[in-house]
Short mmCIF file of C-alpha atoms in Angstrom, two decimals:
data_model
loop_
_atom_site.label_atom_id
_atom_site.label_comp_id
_atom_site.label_asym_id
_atom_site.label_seq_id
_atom_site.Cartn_x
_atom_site.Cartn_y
_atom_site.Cartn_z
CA UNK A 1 0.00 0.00 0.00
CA UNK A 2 1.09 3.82 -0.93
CA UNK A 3 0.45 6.90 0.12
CA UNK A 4 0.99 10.66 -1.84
CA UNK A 5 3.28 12.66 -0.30
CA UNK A 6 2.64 16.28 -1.30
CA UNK A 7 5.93 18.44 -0.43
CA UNK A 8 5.56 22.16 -0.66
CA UNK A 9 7.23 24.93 -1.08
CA UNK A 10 8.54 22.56 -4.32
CA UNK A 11 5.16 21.52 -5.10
CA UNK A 12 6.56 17.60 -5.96
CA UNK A 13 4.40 14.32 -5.27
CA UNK A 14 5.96 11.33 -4.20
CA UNK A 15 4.81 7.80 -2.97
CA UNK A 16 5.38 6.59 0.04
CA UNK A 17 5.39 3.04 0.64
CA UNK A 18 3.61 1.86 3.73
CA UNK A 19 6.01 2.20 6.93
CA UNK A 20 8.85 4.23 5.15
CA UNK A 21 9.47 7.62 7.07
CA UNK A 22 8.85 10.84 5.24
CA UNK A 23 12.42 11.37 5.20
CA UNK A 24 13.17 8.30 3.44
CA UNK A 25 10.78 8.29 0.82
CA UNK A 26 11.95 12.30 0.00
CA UNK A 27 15.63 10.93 -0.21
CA UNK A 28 15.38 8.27 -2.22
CA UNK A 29 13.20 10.72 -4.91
CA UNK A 30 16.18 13.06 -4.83
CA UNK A 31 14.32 15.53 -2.65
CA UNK A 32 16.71 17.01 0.15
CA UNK A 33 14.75 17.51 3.53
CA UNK A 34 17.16 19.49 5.96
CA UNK A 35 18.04 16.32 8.43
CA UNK A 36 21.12 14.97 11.07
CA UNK A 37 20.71 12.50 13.57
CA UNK A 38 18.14 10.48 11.46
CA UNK A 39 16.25 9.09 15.08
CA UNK A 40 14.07 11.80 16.22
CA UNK A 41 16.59 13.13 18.30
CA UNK A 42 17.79 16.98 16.96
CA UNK A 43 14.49 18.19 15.67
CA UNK A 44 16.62 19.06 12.38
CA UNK A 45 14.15 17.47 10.30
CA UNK A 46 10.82 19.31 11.38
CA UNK A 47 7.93 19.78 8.85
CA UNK A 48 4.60 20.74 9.08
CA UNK A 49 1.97 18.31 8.02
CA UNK A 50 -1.18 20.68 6.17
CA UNK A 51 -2.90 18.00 5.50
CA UNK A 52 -3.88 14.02 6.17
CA UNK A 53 -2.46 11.84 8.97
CA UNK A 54 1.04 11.31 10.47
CA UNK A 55 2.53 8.88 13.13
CA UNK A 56 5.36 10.44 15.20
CA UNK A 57 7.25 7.14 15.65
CA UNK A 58 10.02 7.40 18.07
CA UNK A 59 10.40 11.26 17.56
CA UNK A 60 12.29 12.28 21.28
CA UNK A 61 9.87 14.69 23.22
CA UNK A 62 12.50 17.54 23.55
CA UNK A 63 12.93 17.26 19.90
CA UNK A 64 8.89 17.52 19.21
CA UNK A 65 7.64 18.67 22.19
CA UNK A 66 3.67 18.17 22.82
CA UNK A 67 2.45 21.50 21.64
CA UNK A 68 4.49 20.88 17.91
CA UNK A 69 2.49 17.93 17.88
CA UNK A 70 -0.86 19.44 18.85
CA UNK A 71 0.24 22.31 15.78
CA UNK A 72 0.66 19.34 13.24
CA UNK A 73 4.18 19.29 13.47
CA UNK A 74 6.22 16.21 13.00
CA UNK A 75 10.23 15.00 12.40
CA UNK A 76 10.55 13.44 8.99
CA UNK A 77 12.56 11.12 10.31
CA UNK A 78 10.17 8.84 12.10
CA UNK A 79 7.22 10.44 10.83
CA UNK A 80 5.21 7.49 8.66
CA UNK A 81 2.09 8.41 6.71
CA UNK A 82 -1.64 7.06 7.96
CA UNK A 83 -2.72 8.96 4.63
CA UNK A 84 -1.81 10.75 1.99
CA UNK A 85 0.07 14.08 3.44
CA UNK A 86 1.11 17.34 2.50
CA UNK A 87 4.01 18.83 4.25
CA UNK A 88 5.87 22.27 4.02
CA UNK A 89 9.75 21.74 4.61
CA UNK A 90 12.15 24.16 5.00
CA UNK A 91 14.32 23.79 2.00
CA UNK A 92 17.13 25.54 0.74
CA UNK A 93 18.53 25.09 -2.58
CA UNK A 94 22.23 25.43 -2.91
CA UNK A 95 24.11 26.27 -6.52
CA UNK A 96 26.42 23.29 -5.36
CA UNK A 97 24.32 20.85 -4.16
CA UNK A 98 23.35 17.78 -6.73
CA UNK A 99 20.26 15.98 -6.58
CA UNK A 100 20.78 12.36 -6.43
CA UNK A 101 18.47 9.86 -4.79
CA UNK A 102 19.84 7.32 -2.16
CA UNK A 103 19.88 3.77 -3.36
CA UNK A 104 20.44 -0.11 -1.56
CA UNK A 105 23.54 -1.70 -2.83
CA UNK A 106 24.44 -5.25 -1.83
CA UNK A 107 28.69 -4.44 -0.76
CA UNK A 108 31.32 -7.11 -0.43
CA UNK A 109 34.36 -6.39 1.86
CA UNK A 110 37.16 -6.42 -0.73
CA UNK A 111 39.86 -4.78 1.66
CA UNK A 112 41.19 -4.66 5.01
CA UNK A 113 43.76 -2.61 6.16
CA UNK A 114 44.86 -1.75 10.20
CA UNK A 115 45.35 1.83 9.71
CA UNK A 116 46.34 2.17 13.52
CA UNK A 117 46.04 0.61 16.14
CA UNK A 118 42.10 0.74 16.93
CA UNK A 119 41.50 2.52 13.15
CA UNK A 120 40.30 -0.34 10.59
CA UNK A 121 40.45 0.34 6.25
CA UNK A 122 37.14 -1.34 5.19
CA UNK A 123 36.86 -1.51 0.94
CA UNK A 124 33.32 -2.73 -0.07
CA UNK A 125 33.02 -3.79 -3.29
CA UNK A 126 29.67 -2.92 -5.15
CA UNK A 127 29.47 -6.26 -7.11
CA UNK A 128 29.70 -4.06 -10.55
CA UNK A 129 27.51 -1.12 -9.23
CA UNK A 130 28.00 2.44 -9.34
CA UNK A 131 27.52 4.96 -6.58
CA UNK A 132 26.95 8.56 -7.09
CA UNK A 133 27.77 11.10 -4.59
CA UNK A 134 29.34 14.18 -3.44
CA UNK A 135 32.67 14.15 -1.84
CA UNK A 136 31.81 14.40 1.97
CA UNK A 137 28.81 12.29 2.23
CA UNK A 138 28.13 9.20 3.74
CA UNK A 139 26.57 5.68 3.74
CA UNK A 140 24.68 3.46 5.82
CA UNK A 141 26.04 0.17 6.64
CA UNK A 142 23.89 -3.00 7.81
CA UNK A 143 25.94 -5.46 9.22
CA UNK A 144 24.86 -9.08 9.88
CA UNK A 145 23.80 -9.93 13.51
CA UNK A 146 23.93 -6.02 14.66
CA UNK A 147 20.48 -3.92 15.18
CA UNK A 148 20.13 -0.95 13.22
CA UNK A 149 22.59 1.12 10.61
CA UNK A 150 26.06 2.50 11.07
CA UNK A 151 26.80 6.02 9.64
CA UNK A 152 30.54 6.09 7.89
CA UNK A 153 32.17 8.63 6.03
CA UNK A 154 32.81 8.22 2.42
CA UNK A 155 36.52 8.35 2.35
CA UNK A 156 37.43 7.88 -1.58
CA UNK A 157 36.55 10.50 -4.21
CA UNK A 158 33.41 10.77 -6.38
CA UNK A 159 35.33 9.49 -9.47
CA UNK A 160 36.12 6.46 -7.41
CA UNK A 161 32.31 5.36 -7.45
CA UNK A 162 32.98 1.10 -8.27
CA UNK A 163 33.61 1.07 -4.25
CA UNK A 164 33.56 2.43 -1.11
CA UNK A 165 36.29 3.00 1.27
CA UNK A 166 35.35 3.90 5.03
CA UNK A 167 37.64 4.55 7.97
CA UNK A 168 36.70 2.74 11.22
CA UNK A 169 37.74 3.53 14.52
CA UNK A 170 37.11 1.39 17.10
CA UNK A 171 34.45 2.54 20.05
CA UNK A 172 34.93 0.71 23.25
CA UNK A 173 32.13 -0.97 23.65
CA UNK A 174 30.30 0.01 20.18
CA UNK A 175 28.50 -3.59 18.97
CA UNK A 176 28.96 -2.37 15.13
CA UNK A 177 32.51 -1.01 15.37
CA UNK A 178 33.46 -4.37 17.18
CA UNK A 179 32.03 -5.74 14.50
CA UNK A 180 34.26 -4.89 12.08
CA UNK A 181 37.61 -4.73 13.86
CA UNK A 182 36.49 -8.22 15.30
CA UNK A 183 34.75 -10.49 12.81
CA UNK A 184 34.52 -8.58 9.53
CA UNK A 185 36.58 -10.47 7.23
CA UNK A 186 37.59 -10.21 3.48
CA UNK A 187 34.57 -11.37 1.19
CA UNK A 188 31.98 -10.74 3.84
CA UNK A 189 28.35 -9.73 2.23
CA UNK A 190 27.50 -6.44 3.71
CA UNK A 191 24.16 -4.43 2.70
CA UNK A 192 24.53 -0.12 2.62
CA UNK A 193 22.41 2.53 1.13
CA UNK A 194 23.49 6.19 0.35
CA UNK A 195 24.54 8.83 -0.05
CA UNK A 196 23.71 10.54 2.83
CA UNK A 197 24.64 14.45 3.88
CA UNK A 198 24.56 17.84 3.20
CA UNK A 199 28.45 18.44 3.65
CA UNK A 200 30.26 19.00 0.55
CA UNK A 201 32.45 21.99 -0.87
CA UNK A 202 30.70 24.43 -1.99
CA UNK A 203 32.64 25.53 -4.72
CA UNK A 204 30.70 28.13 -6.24
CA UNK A 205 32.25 30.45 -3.61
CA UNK A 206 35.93 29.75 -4.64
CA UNK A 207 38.25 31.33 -2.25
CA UNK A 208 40.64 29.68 -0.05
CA UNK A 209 39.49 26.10 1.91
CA UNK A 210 40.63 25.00 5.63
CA UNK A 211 39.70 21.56 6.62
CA UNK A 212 39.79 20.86 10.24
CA UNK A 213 39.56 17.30 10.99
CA UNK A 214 40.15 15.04 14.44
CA UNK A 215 40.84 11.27 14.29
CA UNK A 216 38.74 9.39 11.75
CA UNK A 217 36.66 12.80 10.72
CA UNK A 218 39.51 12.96 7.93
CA UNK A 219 37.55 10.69 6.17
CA UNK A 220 35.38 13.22 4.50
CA UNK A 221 38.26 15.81 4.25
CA UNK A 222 40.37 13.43 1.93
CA UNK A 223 37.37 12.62 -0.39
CA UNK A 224 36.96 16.74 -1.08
CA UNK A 225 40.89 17.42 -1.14
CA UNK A 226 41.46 14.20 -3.94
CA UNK A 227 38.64 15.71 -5.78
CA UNK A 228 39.47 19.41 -5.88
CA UNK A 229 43.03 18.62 -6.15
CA UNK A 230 42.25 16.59 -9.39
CA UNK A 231 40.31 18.96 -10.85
CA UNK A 232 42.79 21.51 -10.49
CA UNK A 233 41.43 23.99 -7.73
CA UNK A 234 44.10 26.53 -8.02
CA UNK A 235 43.15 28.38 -4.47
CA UNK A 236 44.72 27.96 -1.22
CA UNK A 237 44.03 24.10 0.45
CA UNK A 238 44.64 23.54 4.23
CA UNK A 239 44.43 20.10 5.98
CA UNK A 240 44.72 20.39 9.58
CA UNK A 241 44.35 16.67 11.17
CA UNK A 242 44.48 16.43 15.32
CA UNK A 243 44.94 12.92 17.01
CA UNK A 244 46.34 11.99 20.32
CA UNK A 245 49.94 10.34 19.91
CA UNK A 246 51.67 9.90 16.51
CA UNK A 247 50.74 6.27 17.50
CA UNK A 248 46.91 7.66 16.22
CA UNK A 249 48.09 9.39 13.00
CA UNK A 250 47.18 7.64 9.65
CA UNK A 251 46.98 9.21 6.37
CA UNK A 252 50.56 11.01 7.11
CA UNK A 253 52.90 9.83 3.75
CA UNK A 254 49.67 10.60 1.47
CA UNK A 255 49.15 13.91 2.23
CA UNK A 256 52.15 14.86 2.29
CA UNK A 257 52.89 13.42 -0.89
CA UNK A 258 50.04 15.52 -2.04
CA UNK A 259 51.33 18.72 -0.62
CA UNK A 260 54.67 17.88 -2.36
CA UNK A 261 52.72 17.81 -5.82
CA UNK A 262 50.07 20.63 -5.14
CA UNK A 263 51.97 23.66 -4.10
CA UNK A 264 48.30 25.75 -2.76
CA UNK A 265 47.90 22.57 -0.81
CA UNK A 266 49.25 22.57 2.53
CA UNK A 267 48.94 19.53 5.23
CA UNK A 268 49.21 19.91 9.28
CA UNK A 269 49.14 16.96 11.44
CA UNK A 270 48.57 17.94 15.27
CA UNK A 271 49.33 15.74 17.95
CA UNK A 272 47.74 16.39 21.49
CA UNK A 273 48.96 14.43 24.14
CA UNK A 274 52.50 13.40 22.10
CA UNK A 275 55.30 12.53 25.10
CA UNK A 276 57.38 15.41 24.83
CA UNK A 277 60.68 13.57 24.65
CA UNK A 278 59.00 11.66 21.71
CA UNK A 279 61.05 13.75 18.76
CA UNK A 280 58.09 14.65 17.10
CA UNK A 281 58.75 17.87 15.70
CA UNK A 282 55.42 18.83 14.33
CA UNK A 283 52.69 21.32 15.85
CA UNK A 284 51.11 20.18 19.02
CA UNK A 285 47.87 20.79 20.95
CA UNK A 286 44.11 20.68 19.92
CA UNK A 287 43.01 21.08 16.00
CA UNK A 288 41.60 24.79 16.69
CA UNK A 289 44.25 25.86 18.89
CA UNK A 290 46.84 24.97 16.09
CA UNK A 291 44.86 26.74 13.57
CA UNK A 292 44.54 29.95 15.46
CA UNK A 293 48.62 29.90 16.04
CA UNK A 294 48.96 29.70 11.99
CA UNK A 295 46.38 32.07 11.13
CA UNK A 296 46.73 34.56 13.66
CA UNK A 297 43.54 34.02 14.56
CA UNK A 298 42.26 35.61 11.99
CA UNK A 299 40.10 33.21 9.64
CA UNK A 300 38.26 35.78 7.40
CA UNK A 301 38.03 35.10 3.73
CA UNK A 302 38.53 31.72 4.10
CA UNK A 303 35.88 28.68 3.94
CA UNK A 304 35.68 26.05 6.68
CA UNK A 305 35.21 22.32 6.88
CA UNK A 306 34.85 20.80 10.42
CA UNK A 307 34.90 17.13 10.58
CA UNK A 308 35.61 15.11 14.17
CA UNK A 309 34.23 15.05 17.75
CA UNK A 310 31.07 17.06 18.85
CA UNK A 311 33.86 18.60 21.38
CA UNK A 312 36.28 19.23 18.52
CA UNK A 313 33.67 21.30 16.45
CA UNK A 314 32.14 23.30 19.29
CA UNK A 315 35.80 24.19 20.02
CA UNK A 316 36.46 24.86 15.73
CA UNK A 317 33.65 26.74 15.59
CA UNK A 318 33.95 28.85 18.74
CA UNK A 319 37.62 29.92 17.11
CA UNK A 320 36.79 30.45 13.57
CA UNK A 321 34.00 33.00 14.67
CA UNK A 322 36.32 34.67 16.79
CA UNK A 323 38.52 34.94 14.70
CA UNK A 324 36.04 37.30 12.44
CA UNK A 325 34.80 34.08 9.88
CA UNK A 326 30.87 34.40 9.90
CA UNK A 327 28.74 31.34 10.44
CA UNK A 328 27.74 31.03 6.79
CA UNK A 329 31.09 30.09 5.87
CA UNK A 330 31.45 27.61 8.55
CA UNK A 331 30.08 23.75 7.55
CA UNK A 332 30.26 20.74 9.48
CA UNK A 333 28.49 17.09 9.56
CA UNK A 334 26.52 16.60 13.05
CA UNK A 335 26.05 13.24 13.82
CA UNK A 336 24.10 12.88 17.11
CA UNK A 337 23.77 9.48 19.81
CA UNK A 338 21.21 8.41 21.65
CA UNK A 339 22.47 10.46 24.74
CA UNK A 340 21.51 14.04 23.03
CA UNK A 341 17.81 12.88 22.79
CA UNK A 342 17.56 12.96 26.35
CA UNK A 343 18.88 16.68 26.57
CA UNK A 344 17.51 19.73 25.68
CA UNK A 345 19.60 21.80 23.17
CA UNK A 346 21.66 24.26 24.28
CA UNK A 347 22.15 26.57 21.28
CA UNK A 348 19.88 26.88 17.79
CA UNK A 349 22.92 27.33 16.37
CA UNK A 350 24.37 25.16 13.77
CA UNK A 351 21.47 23.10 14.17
CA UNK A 352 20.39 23.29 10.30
CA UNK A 353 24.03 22.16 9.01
#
């Protein structure tokens, strides 16, 4: 059985299959509904149902609080349709931004690689399939035996689309991430969908481009720099990447081979809790704090990429505006756990990124 799904302002009409969320059926037509956590947890995702018949799911009660409900709002996200609906969505259309509708694919694990210590390669194979996305989104992943979907990073480029490479750290305790460090193995049949995300360069405004990235949050980062790098962006390029020990740090001999190639391409690793009589030479302290010391703290005219650790972005962010680069040029990938659902938020900002 399907519904209509009316969505307005675009005036489009969709089917919805019965028990498929708003927000799914609107992704997999192509249609971008502003969304993050994807569990009824941020409230990014609100839309107002004008007409027919919504169930609220599993949306969190700070997220739609009672009075939303009683006003006909509801989070795409869990919403499912009782009847055919019309919904207005706050949706912004960006020059950069392609439309391309999230498919299933059926993925093999064709590589392996121990990146670090706790930091695992995974290469799934597509079995011939092609997947189209924009450098800095994301996939999906189903594993077999663990409840739910894992979010990971698409960490190869767009012109790279036979496969998918992902970059998996290890989360004490984390059933999916134990997973793969534990019992994943090469030829494994793995199911994914995607892509996922509204972070991706937005090259329209040129200029120069500083990615700020902690542990496996480079992921995204080395997806945008292969691509712009290949196509020849000819404006400035910083990579600054912020792990613990040089124990953590992954990725080093590539980018710097890159910045050796690309002369407006410029790579930082940052090591925060490094012995001191280690003989690591590089910068050390936090991601942010090493990007204020080589800017001056002064960030304007540049274009910002923040990839990592809720703590690690609050901390980006909280520098970049200080240091007199306006929120607009600021972009970041929030991904939210169940803890946040049981807190009110603190600040509206960011919250539509």
């Amino acid at each position: 059985m399907t519904h209509q799904l009316t969505i307005e302002p675009l005036g489009e009409c969709i089917e919805v299959e019965d028990g498929q969320t708003i927000l799914d059926a609107c992704l997999r037509a192509g249609i971008y509904l502003p969304y993050a956590c994807g569990h009824g947890l941020c409230g990014t995702c609100k839309v107002e149902a004008l007409e027919g018949e919504v169930d609220h799911g599993d949306a969190s009660p700070f997220a739609l609080m009672d009075f939303e409900r009683a006003e006909g709002k509801t989070l795409a996200c869990c919403a499912r349709m009782m009847s055919d609906v019309t919904i207005e969505a706050d949706i912004d259309e960006e020059p950069d931004q392609r439309r391309i509708t999230v498919r299933d694919f059926a993925g093999r694990v064709e590589g392996l690689e121990d990146l670090t210590h706790d930091v695992k390669g995974v290469r799934l194979g597509l079995g011939g399939g092609r997947i189209d996305f924009q450098a800095g989104q994301y996939i999906n992943l189903t594993l077999p035996g663990v409840h739910g979907t894992r979010a990971f990073s698409i960490a190869n480029p767009p012109s790279e689309d036979g496969y998918v490479d992902l970059q998996i750290r290890r989360v004490p305790g984390g059933q999916g991430t134990s997973y793969i460090h534990e019992v994943l193995k090469l030829g494994d049949a793995v199911a994914l969908s995607g892509p996922y995300g509204r972070f991706y360069v937005r090259k329209s405004r040129g200029g120069p481009l500083l990615f700020m990235a902690g542990g496996t949050g480079v992921s995204s980062p080395r997806s945008m720099i292969l691509e712009l790098l290949a196509a020849g962006y000819r404006d400035p390029i910083m990579l600054v990447h912020g792990v613990r020990t040089r124990a953590d740090l992954y990725g080093e001999a590539e980018f710097s081979a890159l910045a050796v190639e690309h002369s407006n391409f410029r790579y930082i690793p940052a090591l925060s809790s490094e012995p001191e009589a280690s003989g690591w030479t590089g910068e050390r302290g936090f991601v942010h704090d090493v990007a204020a010391r080589l800017f001056d703290g002064l960030f304007e005219g540049w274009s910002a990429y923040l990839c990592g650790p809720p703590p690690m972005i609050e901390a980006c962010v909280n520098t970049l505006m200080r240091g007199r680069l306006f929120e607009k040029y600021i972009f970041t990938e929030r991904f939210l756990t169940a803890k946040d659902g049981t807190e009110k938020p603190k600040s509206p900002l960011f919250k539509k990124i």
